[in-house]
mmCIF file of C-alpha atoms and ligand atoms in Angstrom:
data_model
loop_
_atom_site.group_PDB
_atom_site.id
_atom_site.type_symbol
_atom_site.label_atom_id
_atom_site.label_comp_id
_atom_site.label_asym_id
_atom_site.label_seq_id
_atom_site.Cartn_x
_atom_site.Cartn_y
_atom_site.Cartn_z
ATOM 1 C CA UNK Z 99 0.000 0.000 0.000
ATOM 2 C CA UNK Z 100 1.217 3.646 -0.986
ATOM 3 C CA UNK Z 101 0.753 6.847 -0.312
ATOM 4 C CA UNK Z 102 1.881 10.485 -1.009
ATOM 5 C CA UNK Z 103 2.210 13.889 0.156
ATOM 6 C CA UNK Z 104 3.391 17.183 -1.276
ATOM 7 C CA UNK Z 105 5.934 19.668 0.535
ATOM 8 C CA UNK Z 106 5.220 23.278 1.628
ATOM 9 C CA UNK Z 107 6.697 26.411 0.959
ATOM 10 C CA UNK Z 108 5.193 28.970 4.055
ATOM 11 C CA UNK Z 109 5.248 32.721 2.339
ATOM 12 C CA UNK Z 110 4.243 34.368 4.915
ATOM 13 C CA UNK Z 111 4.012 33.728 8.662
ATOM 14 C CA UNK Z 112 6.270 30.919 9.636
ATOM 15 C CA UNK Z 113 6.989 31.351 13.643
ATOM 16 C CA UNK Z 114 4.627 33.566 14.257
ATOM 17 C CA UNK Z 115 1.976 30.898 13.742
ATOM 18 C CA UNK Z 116 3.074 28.958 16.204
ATOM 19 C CA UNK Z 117 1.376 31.810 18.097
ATOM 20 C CA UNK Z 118 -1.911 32.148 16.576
ATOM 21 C CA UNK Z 119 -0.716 35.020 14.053
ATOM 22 C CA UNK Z 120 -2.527 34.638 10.226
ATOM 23 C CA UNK Z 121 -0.158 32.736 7.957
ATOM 24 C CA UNK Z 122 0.183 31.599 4.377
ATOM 25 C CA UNK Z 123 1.651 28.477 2.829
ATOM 26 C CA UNK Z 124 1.212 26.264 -0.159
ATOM 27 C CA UNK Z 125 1.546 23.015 -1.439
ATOM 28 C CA UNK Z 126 4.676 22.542 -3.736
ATOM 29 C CA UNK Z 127 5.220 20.129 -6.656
ATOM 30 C CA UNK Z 128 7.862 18.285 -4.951
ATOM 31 C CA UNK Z 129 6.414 14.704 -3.123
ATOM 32 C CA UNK Z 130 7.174 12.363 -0.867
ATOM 33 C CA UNK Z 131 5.699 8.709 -1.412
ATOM 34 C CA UNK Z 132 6.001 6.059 1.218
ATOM 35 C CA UNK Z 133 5.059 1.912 0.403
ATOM 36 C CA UNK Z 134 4.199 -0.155 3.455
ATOM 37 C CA UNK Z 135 3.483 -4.104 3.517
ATOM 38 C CA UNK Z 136 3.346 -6.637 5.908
ATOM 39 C CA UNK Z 137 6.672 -7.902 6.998
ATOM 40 C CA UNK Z 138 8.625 -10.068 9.641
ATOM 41 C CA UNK Z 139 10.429 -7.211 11.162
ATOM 42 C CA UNK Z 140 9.892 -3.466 11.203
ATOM 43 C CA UNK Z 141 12.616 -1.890 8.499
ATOM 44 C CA UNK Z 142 12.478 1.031 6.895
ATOM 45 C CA UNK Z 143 14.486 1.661 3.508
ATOM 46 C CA UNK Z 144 16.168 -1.696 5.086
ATOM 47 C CA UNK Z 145 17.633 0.378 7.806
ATOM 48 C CA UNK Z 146 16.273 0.550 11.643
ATOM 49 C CA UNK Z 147 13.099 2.275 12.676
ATOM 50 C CA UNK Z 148 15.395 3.875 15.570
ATOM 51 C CA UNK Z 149 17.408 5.688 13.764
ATOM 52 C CA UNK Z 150 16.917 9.540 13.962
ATOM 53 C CA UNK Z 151 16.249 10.252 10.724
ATOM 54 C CA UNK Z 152 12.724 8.466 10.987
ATOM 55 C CA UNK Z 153 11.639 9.748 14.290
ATOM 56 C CA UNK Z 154 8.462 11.344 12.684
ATOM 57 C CA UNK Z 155 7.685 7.603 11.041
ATOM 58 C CA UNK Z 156 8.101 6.342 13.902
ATOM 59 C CA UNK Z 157 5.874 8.684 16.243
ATOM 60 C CA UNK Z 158 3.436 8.069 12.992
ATOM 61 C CA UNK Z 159 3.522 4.213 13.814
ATOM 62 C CA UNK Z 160 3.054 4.497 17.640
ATOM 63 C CA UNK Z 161 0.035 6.747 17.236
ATOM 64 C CA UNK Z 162 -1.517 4.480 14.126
ATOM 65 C CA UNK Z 163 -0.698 1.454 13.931
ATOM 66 C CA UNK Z 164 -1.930 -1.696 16.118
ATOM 67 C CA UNK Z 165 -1.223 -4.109 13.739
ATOM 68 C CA UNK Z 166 2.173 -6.362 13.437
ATOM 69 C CA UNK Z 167 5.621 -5.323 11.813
ATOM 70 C CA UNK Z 168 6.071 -3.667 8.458
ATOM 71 C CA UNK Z 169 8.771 -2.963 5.605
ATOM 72 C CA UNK Z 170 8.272 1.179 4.716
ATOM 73 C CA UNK Z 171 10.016 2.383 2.179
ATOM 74 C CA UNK Z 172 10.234 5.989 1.381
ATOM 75 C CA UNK Z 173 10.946 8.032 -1.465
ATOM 76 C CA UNK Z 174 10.895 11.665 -1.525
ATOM 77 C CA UNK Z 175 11.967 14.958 -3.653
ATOM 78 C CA UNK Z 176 11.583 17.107 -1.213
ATOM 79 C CA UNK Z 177 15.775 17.617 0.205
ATOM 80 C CA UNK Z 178 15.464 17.179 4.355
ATOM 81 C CA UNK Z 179 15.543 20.094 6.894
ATOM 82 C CA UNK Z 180 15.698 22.470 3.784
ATOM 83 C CA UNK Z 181 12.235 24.051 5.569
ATOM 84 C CA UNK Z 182 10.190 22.719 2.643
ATOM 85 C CA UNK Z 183 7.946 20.921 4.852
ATOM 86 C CA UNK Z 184 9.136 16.899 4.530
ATOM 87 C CA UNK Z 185 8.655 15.661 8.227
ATOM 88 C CA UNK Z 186 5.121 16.874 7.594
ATOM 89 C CA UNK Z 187 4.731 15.215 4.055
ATOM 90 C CA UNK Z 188 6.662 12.244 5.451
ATOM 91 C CA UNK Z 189 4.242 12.339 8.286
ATOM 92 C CA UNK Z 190 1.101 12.611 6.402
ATOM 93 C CA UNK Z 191 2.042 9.915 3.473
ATOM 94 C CA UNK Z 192 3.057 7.269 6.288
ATOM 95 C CA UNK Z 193 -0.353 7.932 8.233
ATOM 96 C CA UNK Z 194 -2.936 7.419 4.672
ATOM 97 C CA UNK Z 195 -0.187 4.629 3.820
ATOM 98 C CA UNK Z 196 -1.410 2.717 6.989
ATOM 99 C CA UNK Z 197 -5.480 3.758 6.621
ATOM 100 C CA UNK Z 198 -4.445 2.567 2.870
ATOM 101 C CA UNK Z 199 -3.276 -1.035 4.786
ATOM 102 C CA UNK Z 200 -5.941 -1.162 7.396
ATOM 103 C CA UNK Z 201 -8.454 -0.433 4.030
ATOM 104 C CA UNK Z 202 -10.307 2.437 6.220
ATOM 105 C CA UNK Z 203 -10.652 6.093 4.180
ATOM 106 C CA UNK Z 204 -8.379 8.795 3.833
ATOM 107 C CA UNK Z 205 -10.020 11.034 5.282
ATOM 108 C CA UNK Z 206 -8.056 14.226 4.655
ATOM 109 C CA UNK Z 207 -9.212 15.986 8.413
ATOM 110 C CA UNK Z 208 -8.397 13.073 10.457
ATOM 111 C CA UNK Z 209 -5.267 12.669 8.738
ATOM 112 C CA UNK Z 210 -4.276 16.522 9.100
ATOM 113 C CA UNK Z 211 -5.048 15.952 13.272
ATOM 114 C CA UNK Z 212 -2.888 12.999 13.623
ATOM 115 C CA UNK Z 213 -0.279 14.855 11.880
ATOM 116 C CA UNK Z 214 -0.267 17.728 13.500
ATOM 117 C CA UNK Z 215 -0.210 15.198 16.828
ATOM 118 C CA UNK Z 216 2.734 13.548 15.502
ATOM 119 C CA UNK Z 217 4.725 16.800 14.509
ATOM 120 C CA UNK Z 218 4.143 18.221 18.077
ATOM 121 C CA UNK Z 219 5.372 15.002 19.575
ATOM 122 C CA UNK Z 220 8.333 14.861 17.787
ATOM 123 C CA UNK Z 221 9.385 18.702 18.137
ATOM 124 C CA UNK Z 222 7.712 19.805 21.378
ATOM 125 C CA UNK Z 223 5.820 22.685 19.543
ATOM 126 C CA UNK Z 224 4.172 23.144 16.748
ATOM 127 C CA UNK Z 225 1.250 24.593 14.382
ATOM 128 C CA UNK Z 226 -0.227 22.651 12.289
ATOM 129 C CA UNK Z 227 0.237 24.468 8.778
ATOM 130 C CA UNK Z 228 2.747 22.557 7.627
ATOM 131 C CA UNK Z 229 0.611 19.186 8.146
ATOM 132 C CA UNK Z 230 -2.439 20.674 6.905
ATOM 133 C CA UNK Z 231 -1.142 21.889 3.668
ATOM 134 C CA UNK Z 232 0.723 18.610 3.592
ATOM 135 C CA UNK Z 233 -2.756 17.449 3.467
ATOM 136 C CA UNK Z 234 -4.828 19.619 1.755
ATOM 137 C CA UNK Z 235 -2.574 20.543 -1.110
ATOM 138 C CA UNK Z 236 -3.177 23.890 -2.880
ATOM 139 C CA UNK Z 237 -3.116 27.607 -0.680
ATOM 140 C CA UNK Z 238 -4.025 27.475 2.711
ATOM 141 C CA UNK Z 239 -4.575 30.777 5.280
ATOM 142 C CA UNK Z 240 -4.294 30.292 8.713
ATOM 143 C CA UNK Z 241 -5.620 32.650 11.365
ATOM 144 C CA UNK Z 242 -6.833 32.517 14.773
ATOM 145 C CA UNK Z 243 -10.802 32.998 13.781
ATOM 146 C CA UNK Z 244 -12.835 31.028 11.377
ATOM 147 C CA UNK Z 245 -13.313 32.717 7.834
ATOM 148 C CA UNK Z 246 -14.941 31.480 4.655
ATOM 149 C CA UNK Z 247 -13.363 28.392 3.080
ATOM 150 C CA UNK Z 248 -12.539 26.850 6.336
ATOM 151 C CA UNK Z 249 -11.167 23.081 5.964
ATOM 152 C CA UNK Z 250 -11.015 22.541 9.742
ATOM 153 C CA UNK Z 251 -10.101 23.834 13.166
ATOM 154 C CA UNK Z 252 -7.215 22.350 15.412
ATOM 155 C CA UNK Z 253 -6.699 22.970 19.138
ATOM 156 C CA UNK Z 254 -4.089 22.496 21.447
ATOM 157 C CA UNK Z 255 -3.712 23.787 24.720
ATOM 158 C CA UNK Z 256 -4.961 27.378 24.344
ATOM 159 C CA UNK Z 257 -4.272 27.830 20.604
ATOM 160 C CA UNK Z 258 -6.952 27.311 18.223
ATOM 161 C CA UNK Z 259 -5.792 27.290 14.584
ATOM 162 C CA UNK Z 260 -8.011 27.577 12.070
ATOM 163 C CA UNK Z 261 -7.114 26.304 8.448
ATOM 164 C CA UNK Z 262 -8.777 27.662 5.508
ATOM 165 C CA UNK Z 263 -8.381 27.103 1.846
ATOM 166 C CA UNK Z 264 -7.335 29.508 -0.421
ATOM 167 C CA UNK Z 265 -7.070 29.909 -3.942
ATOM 168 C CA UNK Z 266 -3.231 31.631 -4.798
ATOM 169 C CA UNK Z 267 -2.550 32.278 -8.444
ATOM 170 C CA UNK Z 268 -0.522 29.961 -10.260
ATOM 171 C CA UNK Z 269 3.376 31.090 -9.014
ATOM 172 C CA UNK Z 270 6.670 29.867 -10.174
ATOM 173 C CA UNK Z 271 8.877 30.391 -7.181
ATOM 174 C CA UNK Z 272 12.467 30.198 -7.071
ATOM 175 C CA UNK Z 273 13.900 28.456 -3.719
ATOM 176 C CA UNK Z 274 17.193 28.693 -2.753
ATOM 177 C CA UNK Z 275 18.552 26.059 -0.493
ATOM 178 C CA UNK Z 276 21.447 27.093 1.887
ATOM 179 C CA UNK Z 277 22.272 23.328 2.561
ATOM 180 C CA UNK Z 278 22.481 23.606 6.190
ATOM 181 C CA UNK Z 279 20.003 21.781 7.610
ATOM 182 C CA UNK Z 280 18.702 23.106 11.172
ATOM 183 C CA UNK Z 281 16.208 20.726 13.411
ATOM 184 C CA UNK Z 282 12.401 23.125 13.662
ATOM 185 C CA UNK Z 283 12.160 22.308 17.383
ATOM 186 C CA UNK Z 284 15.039 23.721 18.913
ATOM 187 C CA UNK Z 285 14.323 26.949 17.001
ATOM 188 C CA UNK Z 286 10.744 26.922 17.676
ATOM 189 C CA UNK Z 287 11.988 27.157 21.395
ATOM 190 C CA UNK Z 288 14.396 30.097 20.615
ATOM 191 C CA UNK Z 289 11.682 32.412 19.267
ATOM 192 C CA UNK Z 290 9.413 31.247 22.507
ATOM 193 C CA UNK Z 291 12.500 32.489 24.485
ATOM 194 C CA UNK Z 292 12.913 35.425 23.032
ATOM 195 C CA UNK Z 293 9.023 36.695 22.835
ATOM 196 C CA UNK Z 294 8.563 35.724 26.321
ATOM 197 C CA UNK Z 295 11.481 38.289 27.396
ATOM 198 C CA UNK Z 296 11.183 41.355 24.741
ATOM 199 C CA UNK Z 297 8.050 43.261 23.810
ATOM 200 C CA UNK Z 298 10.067 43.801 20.762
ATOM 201 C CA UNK Z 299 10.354 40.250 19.652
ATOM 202 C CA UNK Z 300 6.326 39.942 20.700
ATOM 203 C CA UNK Z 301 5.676 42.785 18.350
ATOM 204 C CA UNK Z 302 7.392 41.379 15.691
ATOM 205 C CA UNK Z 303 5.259 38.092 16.089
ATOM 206 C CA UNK Z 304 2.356 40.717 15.799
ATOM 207 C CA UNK Z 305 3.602 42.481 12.639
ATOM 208 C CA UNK Z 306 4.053 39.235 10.434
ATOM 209 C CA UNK Z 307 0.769 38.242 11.060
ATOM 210 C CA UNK Z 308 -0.446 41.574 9.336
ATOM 211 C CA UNK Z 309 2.156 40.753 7.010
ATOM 212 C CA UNK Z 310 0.566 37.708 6.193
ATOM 213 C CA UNK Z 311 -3.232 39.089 5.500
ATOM 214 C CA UNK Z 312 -1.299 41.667 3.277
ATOM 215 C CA UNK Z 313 0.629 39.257 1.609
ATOM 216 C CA UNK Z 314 -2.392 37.274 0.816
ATOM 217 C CA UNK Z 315 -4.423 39.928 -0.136
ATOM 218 C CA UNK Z 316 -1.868 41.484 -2.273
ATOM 219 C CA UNK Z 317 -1.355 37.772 -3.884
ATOM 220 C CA UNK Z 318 -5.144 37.275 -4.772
ATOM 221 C CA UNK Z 319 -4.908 40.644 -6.539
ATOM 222 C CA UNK Z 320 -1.704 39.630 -8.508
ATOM 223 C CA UNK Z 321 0.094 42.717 -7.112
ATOM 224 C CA UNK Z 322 3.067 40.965 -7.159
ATOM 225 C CA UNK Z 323 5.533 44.389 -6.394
ATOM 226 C CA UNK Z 324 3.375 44.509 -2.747
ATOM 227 C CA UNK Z 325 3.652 41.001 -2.109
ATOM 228 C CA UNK Z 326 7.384 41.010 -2.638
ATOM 229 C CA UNK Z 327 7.921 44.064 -0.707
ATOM 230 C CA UNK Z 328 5.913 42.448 2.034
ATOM 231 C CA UNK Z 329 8.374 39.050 2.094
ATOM 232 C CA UNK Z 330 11.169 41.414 1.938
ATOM 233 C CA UNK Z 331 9.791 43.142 5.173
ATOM 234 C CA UNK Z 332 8.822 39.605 6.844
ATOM 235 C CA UNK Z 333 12.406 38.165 6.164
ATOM 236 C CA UNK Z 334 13.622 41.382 8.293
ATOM 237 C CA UNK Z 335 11.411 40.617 11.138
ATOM 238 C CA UNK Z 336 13.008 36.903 11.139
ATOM 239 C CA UNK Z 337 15.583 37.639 11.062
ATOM 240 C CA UNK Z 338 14.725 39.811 14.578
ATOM 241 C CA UNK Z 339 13.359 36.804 15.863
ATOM 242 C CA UNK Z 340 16.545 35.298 15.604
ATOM 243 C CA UNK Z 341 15.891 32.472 12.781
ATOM 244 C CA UNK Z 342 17.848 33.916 10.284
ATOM 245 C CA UNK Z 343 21.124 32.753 9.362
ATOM 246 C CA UNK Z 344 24.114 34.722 7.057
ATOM 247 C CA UNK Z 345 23.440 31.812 4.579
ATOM 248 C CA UNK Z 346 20.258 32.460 3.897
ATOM 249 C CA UNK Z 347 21.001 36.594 3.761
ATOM 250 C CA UNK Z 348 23.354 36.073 1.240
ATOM 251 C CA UNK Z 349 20.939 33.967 -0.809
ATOM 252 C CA UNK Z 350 18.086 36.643 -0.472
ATOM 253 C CA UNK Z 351 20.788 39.225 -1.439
ATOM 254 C CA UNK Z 352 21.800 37.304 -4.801
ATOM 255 C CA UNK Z 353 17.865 37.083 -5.195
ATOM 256 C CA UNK Z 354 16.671 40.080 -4.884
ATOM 257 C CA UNK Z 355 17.679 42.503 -7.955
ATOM 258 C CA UNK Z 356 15.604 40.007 -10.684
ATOM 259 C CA UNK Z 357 12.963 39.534 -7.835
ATOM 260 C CA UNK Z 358 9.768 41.307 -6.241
ATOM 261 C CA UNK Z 359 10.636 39.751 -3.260
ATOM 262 C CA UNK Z 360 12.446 37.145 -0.790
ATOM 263 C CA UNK Z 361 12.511 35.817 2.085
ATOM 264 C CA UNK Z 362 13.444 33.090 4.183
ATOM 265 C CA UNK Z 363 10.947 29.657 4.146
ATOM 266 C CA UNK Z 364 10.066 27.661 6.927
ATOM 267 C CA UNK Z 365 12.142 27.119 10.656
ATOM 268 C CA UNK Z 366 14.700 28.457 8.936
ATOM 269 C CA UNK Z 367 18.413 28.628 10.983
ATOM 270 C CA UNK Z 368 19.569 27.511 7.580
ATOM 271 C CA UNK Z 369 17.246 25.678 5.206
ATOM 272 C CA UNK Z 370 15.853 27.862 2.449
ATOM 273 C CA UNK Z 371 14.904 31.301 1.222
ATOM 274 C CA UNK Z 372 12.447 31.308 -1.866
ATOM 275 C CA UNK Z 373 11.948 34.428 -4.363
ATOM 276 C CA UNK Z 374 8.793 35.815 -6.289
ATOM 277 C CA UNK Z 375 10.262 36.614 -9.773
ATOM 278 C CA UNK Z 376 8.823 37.537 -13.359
ATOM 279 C CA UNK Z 377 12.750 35.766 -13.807
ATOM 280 C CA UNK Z 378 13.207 32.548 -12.877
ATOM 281 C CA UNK Z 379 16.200 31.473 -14.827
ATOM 282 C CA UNK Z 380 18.318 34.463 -13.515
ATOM 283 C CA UNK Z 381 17.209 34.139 -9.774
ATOM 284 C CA UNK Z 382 18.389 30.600 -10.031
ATOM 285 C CA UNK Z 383 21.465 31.584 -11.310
ATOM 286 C CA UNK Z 384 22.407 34.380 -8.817
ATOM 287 C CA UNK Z 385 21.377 31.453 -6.404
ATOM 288 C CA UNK Z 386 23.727 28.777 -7.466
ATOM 289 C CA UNK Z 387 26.600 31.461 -7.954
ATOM 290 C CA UNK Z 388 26.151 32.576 -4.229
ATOM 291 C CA UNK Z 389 26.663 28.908 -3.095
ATOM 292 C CA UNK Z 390 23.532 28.127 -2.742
ATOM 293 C CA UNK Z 391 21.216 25.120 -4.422
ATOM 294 C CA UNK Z 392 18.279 26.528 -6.539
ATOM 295 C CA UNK Z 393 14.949 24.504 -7.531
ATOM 296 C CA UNK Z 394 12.301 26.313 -9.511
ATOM 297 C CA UNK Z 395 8.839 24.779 -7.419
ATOM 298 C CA UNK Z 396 5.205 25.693 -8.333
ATOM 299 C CA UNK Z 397 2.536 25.931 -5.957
ATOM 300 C CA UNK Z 398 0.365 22.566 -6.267
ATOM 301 C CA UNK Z 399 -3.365 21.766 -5.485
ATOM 302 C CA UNK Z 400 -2.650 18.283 -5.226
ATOM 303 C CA UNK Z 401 -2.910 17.161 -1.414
ATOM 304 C CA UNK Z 402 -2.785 13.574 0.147
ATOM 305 C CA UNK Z 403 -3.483 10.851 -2.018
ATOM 306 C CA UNK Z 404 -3.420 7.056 -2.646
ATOM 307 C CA UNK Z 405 -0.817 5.616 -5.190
ATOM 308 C CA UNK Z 406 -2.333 2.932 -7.218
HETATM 309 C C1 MEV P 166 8.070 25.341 10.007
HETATM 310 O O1 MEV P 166 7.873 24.912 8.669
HETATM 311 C C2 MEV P 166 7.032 26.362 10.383
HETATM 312 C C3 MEV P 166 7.145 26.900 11.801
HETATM 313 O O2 MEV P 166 6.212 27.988 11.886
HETATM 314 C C4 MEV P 166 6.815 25.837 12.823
HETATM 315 C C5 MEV P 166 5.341 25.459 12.854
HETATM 316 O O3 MEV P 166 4.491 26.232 12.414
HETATM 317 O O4 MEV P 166 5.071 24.368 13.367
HETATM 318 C C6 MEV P 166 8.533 27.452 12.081
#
């Protein structure tokens, strides 16, 4: 039985929705597929189930599956702590991969709970737009009240996300990979640290979520020069927040003179930056001749899914 998910890029918001603040992200044309069958001991890819690198299949299988040991295999395009979302598609694929075996329904909300669950396990905190979109494909807007095109609400604690879809234009977006991979929990924590000792750093938390109804708003209406200006003003305020990294600056810089806009994507700490260009071809290039990897993504309705 198979199943796959799509990786995320977050354009605006990433952080600051781990605090309720509005944020943007969608689904990317780069998937992770994962195959599991009955087998006489649990191996993934052939290799143990204990090592680190599958800690999110894992949690997956200790939340899902009551049933004896299986062979997983995964294969995935989307590169790992890059901040293009492949715990969560990792996450999401293995949990409809074992629905797929236990023949019950994907049912794309119970699926985006569980992996939500599973992600906050596994890094301590969490929202759940990475898992969602992982789910749900296509644009989705998170904010702290329910709007039009909701998909479904998730709680936790205090926090109440709600996760609505939204329809982005078609985008070609350049991402720029730094190729230093930084774990999301540990800098989840940081910006918790640093919010819960300076106004400033709770302000900025404040400010991307406007950033993010802007950004969205200016999206919809294919102003592309606000948009970018906006991502240029949210990568600032990570940077405040202290997820930035030199890396990714000098990406954004090499970016930024064929772009509207550019920012860092995801936990950051490393990972990637993505642009929104009329100029694909020569944001790539800057990319690659600052150092940095370059993949030209689309944005991707396609959500969860079955493999036949
Ligand atoms: C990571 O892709 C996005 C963060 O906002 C964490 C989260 O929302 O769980 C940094």
């Amino acid at each position: 039985m198979a199943a796959s998910a799509p990786g995320k890029l977050i354009l605006f918001g990433e952080h600051a929705v781990v605090f309720g603040e509005p944020a943007v992200s969608t689904a990317i044309n780069l998937r992770t597929e994962v195959f599991a069958r009955p087998h006489r001991e649990w191996l993934v890819d052939g290799a143990s189930l204990d090592e680190p690198r599958y800690k999110y299949v894992k949690r997956a299988l200790e939340r899902a599956w009551r049933g004896g040991p299986l062979w997983l295999e995964i294969r995935s395009m989307i590169p790992t702590g890059a901040g293009l979302g492949s715990s969560a598609a990792v996450t999401v694929a293995t949990l409809a991969a074992l629905r797929d075996l236990e023949r019950r329904d994907l049912v794309p909300e119970s699926i985006a709970r569980e992996a939500f669950e599973v992600e906050h396990d596994v890094q301590g905190r969490a929202s759940p737009i990475d898992t969602s979109t992982a789910t749900a494909g296509g644009g989705i807007l998170v904010t702290p009240a329910a709007e039009d095109g909701l998909l479904w609400s998730i709680r936790r604690d205090t926090r109440q996300w709600h996760l609505h879809r939204r329809s982005l234009p078609s985008l070609t977006l350049v991402v720029g990979s730094t190729g230093i991979s930084a774990a999301t929990g540990p800098l989840v924590a940081g910006v918790k640290e640093r919010v819960d000792r300076s106004r400033e750093a709770a302000e900025a938390v404040h400010e991307i979520g406007r950033i993010a109804l802007d950004g969205l708003a200016a999206l919809e209406k294919k102003d592309l020069a606000e948009a970018g200006r906006l991502m240029d003003r949210n990568h600032v305020l990570l940077n405040d927040l202290g997820v930035g990294h030199p890396a990714l600056d000098k990406l954004v810089a090499a970016a930024r003179p064929h772009s509207h806009g550019a920012k860092l994507t995801g936990a950051g700490g490393g990972g990637s930056m993505f642009a929104l260009t009329d100029e694909p071809g020569k944001v790539a290039e800057a990319i690659r001749a600052a150092g940095g990897k370059a993949y030209l993504v689309q944005s991707d309705p396609v959500g969860v899914r079955r493999m036949p």
